Short mmCIF file of C-alpha atoms in Angstrom, two decimals:
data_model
loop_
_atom_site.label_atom_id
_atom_site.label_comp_id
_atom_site.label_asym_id
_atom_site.label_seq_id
_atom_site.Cartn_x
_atom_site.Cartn_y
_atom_site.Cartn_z
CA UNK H 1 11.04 18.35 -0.22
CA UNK H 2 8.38 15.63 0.24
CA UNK H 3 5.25 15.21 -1.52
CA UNK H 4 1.95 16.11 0.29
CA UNK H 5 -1.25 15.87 -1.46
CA UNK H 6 -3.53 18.59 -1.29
CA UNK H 7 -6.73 16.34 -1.54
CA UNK H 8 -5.91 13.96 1.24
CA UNK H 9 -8.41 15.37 3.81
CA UNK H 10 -10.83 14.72 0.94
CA UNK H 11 -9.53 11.10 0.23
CA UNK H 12 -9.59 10.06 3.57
CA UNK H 13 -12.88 11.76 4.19
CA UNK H 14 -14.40 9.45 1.12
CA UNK H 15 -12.56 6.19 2.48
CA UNK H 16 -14.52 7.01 5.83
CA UNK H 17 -17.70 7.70 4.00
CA UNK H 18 -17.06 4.10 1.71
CA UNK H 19 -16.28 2.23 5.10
CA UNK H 20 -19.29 3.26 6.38
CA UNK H 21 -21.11 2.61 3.32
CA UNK H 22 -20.06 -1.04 3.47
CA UNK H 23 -21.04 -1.87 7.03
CA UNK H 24 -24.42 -0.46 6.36
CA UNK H 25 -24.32 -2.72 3.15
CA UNK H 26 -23.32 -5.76 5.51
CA UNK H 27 -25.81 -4.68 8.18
CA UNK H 28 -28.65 -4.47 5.30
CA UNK H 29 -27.37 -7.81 4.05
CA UNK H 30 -27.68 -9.47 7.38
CA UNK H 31 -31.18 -8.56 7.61
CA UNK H 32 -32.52 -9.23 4.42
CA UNK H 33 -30.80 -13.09 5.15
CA UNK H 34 -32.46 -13.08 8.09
CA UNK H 35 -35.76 -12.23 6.56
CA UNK H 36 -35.27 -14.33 3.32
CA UNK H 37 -34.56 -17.18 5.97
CA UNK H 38 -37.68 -16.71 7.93
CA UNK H 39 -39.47 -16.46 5.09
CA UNK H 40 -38.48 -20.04 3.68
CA UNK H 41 -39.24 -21.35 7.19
CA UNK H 42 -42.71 -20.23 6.82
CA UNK H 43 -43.33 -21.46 3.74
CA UNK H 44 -41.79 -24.91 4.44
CA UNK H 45 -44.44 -25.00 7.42
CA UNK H 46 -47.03 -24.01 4.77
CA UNK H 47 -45.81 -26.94 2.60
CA UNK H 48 -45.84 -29.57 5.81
CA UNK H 49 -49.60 -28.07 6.59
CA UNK H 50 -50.39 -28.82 2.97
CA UNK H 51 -48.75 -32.36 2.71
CA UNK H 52 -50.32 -33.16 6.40
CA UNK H 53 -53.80 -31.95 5.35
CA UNK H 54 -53.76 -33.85 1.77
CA UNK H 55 -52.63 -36.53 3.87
CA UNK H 56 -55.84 -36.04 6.26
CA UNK H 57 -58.15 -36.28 2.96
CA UNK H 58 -56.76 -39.16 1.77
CA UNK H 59 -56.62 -41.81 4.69
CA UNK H 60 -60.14 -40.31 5.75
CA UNK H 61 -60.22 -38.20 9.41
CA UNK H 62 -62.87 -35.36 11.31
CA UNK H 63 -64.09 -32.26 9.26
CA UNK H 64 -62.61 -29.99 12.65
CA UNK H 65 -59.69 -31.89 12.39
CA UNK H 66 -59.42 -30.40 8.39
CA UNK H 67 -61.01 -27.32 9.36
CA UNK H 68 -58.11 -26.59 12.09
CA UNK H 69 -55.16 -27.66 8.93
CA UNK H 70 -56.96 -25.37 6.69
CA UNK H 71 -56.97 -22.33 9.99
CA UNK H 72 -53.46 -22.74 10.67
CA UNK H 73 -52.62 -22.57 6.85
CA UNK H 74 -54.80 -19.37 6.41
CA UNK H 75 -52.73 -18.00 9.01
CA UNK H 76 -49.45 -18.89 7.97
CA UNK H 77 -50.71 -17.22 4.16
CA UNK H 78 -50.71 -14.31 5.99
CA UNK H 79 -47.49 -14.36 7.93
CA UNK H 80 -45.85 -15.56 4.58
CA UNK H 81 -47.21 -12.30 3.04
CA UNK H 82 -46.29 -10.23 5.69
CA UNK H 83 -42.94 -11.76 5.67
CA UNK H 84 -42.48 -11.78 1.82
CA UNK H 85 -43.12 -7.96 2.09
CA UNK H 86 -40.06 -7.41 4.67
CA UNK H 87 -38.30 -9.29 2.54
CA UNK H 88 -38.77 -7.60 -0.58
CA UNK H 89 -37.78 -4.20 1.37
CA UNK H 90 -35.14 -5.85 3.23
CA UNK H 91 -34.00 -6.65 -0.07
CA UNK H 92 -34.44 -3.20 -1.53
CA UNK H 93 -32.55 -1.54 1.30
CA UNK H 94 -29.49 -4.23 0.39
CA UNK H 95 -30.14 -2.98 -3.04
CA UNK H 96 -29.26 0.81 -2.15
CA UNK H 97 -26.68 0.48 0.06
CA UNK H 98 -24.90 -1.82 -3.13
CA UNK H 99 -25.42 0.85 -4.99
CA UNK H 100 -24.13 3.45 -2.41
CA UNK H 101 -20.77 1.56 -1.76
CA UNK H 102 -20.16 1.50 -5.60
CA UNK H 103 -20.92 5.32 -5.56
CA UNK H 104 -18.20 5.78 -2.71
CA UNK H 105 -15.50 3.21 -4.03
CA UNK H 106 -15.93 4.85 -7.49
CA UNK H 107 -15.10 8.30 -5.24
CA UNK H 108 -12.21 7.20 -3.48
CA UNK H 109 -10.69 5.35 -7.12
CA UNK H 110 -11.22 9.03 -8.45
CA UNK H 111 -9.30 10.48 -5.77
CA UNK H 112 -6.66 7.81 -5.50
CA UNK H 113 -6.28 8.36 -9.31
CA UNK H 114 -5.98 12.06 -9.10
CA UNK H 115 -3.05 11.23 -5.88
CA UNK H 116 -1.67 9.08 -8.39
CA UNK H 117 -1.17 11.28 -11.00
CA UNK H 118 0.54 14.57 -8.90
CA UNK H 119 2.54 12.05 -7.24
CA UNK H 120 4.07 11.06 -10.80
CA UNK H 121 4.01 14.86 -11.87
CA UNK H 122 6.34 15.36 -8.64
CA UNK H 123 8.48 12.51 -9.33
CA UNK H 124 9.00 14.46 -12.90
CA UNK H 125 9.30 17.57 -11.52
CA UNK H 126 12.08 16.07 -9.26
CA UNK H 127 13.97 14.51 -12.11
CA UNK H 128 14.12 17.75 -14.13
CA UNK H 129 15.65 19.92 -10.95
CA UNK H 130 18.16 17.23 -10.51
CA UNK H 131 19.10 17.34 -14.25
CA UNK H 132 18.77 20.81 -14.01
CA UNK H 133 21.59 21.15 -10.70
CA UNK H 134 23.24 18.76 -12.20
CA UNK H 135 23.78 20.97 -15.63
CA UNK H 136 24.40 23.68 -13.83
CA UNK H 137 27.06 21.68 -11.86
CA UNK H 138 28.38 20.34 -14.34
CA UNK H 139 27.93 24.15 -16.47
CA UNK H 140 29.98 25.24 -13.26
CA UNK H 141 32.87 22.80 -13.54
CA UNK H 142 33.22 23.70 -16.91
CA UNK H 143 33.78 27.30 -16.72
CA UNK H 144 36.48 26.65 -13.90
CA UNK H 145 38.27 25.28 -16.13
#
């Protein structure tokens, strides 16, 4: 007699569900990066605009010429804000799905566990109807005798 586990439609259901917990974790990952990258992008062309127009005050050039910096900064304010909030929901999303692949591996450890512990029951069983044929072996022997 073998040992089949009764739950292993279950466990295997709940390694599906953790597998596919994980890629959405790695697909949310993927996208916050690529938002948290965009986002340092802007800001380091925020940070050139601000060096270039400080820069501009300094050595002495037109008022449109500062007026245009001072455009193009307003405007990347608002991308970095837009960006910032993708970002922060990007990150949230990454957040969840974390949380949701802990949730499923914690599932599939419960199962595994439970596997774990009726496979060692059956080992025991199996030792004790051995012992058991072999008393009754050895019970037989005797009593031929």
């Amino acid at each position: 007699m073998t040992f089949s586990f009764s739950l292993q439609n279950v466990l295997k259901l709940k390694e599906h569900e953790k597998k596919e917990a994980e890629q959405k974790f790695s697909a949310a990952t993927g996208d916050f990066e690529k938002a948290a990258t965009g986002l340092y992008e802007l800001l380091k062309q925020k940070e050139k605009l601000e060096e270039a127009y400080e820069h501009a005050l300094a050595e002495g050039t037109t008022i449109s010429r500062l007026n245009d910096v001072k455009n193009q900064i307003g405007f990347l304010e608002s991308l970095i804000e837009t960006s910032r909030k993708t970002t922060d929901r990007a990150r949230m999303r990454m957040q969840t799905s974390r949380s949701k692949v802990s949730r499923k591996a914690a599932d599939v450890l419960k199962y595994e566990k439970i596997r774990g512990i009726k496979l060692s029951d059956y080992k025991e069983e199996q030792k004790n109807r051995e012992a058991k044929q072999l008393d009754d072996i050895a019970l037989q022997q005797y009593l031929r005798k």
